[in-house]
Coordinates of N, CA and C in Angstrom, one line a residue:
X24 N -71.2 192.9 5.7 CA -71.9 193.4 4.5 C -72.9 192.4 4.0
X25 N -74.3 193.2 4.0 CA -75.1 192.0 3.4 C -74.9 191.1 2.0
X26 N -75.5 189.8 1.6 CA -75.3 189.4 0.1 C -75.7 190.7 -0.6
X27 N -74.9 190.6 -2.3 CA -76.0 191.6 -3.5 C -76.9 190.7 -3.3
X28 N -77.8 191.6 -3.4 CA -79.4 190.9 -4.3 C -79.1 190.9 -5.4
X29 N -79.9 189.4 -6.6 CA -80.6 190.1 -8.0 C -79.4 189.9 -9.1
X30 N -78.3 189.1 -8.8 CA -76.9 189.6 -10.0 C -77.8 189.5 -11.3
X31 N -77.9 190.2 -12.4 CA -78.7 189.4 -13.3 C -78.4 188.1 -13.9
X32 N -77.2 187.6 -13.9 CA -76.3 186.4 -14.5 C -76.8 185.3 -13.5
X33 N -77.0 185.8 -12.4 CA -77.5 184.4 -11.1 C -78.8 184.2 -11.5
X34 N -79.7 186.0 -11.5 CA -81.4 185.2 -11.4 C -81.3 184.6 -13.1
X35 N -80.5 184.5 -14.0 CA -80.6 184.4 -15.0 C -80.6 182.6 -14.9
X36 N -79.5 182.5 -14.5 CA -79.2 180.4 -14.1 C -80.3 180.4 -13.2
X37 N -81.2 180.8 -12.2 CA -81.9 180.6 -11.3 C -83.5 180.4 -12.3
X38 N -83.6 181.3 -13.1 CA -84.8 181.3 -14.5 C -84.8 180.1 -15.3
X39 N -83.4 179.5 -15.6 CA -83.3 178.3 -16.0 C -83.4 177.0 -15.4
X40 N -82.8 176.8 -14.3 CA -83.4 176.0 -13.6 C -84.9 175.4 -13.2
X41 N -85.5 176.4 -13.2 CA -86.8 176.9 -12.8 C -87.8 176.3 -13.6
X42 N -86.9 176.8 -14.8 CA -87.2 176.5 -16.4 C -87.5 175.0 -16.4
X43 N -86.3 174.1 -16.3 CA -85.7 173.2 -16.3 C -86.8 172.0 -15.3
X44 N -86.9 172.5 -13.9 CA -87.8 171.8 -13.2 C -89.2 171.8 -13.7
X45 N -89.7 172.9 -14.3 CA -91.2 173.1 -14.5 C -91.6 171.7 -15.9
X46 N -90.1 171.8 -16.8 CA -90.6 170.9 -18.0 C -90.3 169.4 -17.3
X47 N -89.3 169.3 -16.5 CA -89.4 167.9 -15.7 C -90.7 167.7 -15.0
X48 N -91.2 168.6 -14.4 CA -92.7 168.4 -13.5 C -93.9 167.8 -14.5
X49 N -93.8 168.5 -15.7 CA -94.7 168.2 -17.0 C -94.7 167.4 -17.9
X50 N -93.8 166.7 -17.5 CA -93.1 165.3 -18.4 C -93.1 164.3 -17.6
X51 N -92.9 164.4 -15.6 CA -93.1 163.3 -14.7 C -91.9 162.9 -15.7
X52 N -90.4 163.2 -15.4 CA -89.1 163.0 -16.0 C -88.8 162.5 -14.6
X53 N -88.8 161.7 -13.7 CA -88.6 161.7 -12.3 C -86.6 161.7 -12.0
X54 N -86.4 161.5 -13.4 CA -84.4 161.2 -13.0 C -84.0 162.6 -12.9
X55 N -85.1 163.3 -14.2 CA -84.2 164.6 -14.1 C -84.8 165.1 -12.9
X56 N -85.7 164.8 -12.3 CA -86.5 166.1 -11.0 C -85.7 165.0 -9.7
X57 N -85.3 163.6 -9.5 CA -84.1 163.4 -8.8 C -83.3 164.4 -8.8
X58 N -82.2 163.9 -9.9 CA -81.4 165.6 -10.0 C -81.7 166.5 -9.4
X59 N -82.7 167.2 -9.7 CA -82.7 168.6 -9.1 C -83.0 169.1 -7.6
X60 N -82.9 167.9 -7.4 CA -82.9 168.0 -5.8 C -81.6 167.6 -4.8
X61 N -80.9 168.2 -3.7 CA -79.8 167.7 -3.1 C -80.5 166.5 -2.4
X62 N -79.4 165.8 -2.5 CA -79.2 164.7 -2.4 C -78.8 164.6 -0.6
X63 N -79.3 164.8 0.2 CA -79.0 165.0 1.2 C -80.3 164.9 2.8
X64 N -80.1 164.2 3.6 CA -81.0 164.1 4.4 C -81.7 165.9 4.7
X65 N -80.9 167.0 4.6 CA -81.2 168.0 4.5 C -82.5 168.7 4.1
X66 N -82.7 168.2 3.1 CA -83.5 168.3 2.3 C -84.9 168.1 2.5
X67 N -85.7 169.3 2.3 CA -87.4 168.8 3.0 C -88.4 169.3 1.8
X68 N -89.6 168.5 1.9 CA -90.5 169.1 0.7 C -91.4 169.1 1.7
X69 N -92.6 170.1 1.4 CA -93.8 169.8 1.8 C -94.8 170.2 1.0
X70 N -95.7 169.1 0.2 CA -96.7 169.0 -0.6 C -97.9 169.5 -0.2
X71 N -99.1 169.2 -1.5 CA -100.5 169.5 -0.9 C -100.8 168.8 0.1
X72 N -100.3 167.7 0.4 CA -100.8 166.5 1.1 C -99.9 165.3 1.4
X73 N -98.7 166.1 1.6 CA -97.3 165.3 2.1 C -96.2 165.9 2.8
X74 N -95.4 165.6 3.6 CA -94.7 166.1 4.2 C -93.1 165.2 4.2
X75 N -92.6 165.7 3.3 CA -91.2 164.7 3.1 C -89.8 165.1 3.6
X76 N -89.3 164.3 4.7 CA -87.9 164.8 4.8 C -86.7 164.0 4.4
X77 N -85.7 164.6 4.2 CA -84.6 164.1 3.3 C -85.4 163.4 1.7
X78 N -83.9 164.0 1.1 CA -83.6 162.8 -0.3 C -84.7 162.0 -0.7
X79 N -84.2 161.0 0.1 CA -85.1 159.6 0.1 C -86.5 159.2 0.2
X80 N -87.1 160.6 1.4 CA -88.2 160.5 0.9 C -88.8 160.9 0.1
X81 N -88.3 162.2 -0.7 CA -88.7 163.1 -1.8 C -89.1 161.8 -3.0
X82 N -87.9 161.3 -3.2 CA -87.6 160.0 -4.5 C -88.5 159.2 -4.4
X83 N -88.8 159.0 -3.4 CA -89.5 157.6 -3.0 C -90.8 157.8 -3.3
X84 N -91.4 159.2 -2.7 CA -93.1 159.7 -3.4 C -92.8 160.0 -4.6
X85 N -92.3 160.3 -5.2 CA -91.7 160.2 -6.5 C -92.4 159.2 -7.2
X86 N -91.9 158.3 -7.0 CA -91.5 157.2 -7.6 C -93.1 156.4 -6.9
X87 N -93.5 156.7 -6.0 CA -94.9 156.0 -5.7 C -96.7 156.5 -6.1
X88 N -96.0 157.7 -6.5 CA -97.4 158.7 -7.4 C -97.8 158.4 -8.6
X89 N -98.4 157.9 -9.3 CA -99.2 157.3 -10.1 C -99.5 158.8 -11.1
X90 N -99.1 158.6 -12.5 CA -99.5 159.6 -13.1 C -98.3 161.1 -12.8
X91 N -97.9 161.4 -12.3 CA -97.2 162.6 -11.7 C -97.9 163.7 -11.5
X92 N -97.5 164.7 -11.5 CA -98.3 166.2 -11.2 C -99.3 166.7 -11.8
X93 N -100.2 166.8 -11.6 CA -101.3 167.3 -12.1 C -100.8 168.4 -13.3
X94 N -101.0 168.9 -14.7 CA -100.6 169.0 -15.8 C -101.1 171.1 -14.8
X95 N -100.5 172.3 -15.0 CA -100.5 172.8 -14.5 C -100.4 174.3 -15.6
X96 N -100.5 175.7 -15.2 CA -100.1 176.6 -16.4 C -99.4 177.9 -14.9
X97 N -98.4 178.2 -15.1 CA -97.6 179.1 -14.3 C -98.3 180.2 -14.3
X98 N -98.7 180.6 -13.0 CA -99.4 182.3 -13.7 C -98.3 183.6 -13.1
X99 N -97.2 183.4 -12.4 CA -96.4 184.4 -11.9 C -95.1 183.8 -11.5
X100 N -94.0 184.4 -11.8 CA -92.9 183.7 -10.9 C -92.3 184.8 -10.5
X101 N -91.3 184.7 -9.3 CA -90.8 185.6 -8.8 C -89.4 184.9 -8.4
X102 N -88.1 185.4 -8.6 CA -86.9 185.2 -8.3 C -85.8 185.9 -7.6
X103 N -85.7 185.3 -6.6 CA -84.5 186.1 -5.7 C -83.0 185.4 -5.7
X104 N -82.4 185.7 -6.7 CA -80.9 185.3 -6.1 C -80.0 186.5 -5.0
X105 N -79.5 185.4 -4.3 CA -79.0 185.7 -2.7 C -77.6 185.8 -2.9
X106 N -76.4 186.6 -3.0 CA -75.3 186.5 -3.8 C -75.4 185.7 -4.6
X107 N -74.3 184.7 -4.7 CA -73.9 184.0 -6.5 C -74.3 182.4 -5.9
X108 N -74.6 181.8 -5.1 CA -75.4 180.5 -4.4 C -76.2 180.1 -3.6
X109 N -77.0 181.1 -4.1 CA -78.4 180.7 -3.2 C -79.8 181.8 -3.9
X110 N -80.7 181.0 -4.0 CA -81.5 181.4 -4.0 C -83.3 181.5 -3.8
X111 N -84.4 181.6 -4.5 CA -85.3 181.4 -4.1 C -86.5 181.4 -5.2
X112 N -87.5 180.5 -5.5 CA -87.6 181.1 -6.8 C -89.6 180.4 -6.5
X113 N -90.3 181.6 -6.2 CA -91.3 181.2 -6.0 C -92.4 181.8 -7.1
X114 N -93.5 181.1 -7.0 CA -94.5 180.6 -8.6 C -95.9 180.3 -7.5
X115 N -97.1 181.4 -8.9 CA -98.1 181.1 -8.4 C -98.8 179.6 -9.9
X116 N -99.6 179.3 -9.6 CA -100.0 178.1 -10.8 C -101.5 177.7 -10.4
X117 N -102.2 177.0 -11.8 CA -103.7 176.7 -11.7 C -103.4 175.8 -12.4
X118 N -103.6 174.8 -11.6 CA -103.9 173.5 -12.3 C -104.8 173.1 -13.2
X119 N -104.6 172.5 -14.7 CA -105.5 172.5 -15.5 C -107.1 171.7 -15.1
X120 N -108.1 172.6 -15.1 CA -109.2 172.1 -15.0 C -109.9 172.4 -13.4
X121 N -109.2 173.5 -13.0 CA -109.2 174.1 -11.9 C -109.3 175.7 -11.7
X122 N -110.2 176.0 -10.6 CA -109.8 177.4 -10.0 C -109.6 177.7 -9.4
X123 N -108.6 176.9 -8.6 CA -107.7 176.9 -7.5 C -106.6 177.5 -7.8
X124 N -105.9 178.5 -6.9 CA -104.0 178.8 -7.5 C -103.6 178.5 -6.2
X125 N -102.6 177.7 -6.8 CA -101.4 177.0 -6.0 C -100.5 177.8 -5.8
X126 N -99.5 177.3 -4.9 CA -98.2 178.2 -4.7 C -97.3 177.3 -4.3
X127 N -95.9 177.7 -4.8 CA -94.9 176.7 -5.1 C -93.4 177.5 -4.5
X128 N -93.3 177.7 -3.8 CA -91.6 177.9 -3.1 C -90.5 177.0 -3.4
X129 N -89.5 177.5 -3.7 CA -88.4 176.6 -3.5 C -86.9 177.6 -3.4
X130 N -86.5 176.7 -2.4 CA -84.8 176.9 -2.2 C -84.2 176.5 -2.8
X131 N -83.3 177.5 -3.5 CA -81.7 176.7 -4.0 C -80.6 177.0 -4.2
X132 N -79.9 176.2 -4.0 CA -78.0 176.1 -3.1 C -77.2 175.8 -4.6
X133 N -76.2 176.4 -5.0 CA -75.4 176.1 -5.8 C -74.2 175.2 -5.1
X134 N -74.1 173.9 -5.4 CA -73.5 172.9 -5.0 C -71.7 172.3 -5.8
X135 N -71.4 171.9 -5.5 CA -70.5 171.6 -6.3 C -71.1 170.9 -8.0
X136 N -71.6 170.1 -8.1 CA -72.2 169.1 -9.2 C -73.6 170.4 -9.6
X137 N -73.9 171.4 -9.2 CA -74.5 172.4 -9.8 C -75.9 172.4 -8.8
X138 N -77.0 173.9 -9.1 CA -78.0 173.9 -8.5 C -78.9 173.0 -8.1
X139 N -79.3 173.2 -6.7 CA -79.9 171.8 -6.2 C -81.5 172.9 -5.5
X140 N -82.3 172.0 -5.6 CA -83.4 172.2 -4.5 C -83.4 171.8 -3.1
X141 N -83.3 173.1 -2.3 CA -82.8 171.8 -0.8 C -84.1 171.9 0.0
X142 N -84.9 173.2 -0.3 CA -86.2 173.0 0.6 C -87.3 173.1 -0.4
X143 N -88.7 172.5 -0.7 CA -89.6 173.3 -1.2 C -91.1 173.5 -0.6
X144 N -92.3 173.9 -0.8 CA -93.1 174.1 -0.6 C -94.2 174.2 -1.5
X145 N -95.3 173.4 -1.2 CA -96.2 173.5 -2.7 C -97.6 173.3 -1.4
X146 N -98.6 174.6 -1.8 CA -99.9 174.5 -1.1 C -100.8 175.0 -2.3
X147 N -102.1 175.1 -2.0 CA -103.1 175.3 -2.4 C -104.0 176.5 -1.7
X148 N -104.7 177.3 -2.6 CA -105.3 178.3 -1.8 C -106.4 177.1 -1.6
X149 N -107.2 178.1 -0.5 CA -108.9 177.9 -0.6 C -109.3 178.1 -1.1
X150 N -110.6 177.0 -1.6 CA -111.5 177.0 -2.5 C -112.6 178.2 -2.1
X151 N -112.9 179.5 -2.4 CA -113.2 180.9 -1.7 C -114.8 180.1 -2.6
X152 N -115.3 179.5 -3.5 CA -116.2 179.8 -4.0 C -117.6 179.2 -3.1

């Protein structure tokens, strides 16, 4: 039997999270956006212009980016919870001072110590103009 899609109570903690990363991303809170990542070689990001695997390297660009994330405004999100631990929670975004829209993927695992990011993904369209 496949997972339910959608419980509302999951995309509901998945909305919060989401929540939760986007005000860490906007603040360059780097302990709490630690947190919200597993903690595990597992773990892979790939940026506009980075390619990080495990934990350690996530933290580590982290911690070596100057300024943090370009200050940003969400223009869509879309959320899939996968039964009751797992899910997917992808976002379009325009960076302030831009006409570019980005796109932002992310996986996430409900863990013992609570929801984690284990994969993400952040690109940039083409500049079409």
């Amino acid at each position: 039997m496949p997972p339910e899609l959608n419980r509302s109570e999951i995309v509901a903690e998945l909305t919060a999270m989401s929540d939760r990363y986007e005000r860490a991303l906007g603040e360059n809170d780097i302990p709490e956006l630690d947190a919200l990542f597993y903690h595990g070689p597992e773990t892979v990001r790939y940026g506009v212009g980075e390619t990080l695997y495990g934990y350690d390297e996530i933290a580590a660009f982290r911690r070596n980016r100057t300024g943090g994330s370009p200050p940003r405004d969400v223009l869509r999100r879309h959320i899939t919870a996968i039964g009751t631990d797992l899910g997917t929670v992808d976002l379009e975004f325009r960076r302030h001072g831009s006409d570019r829209i980005g796109r932002q993927s992310q996986t996430w695992v409900r863990m013992p110590d609570g929801w984690k990011i284990i994969a993400a993904h952040v690109s940039l369209m083409a500049d079409i103009s």
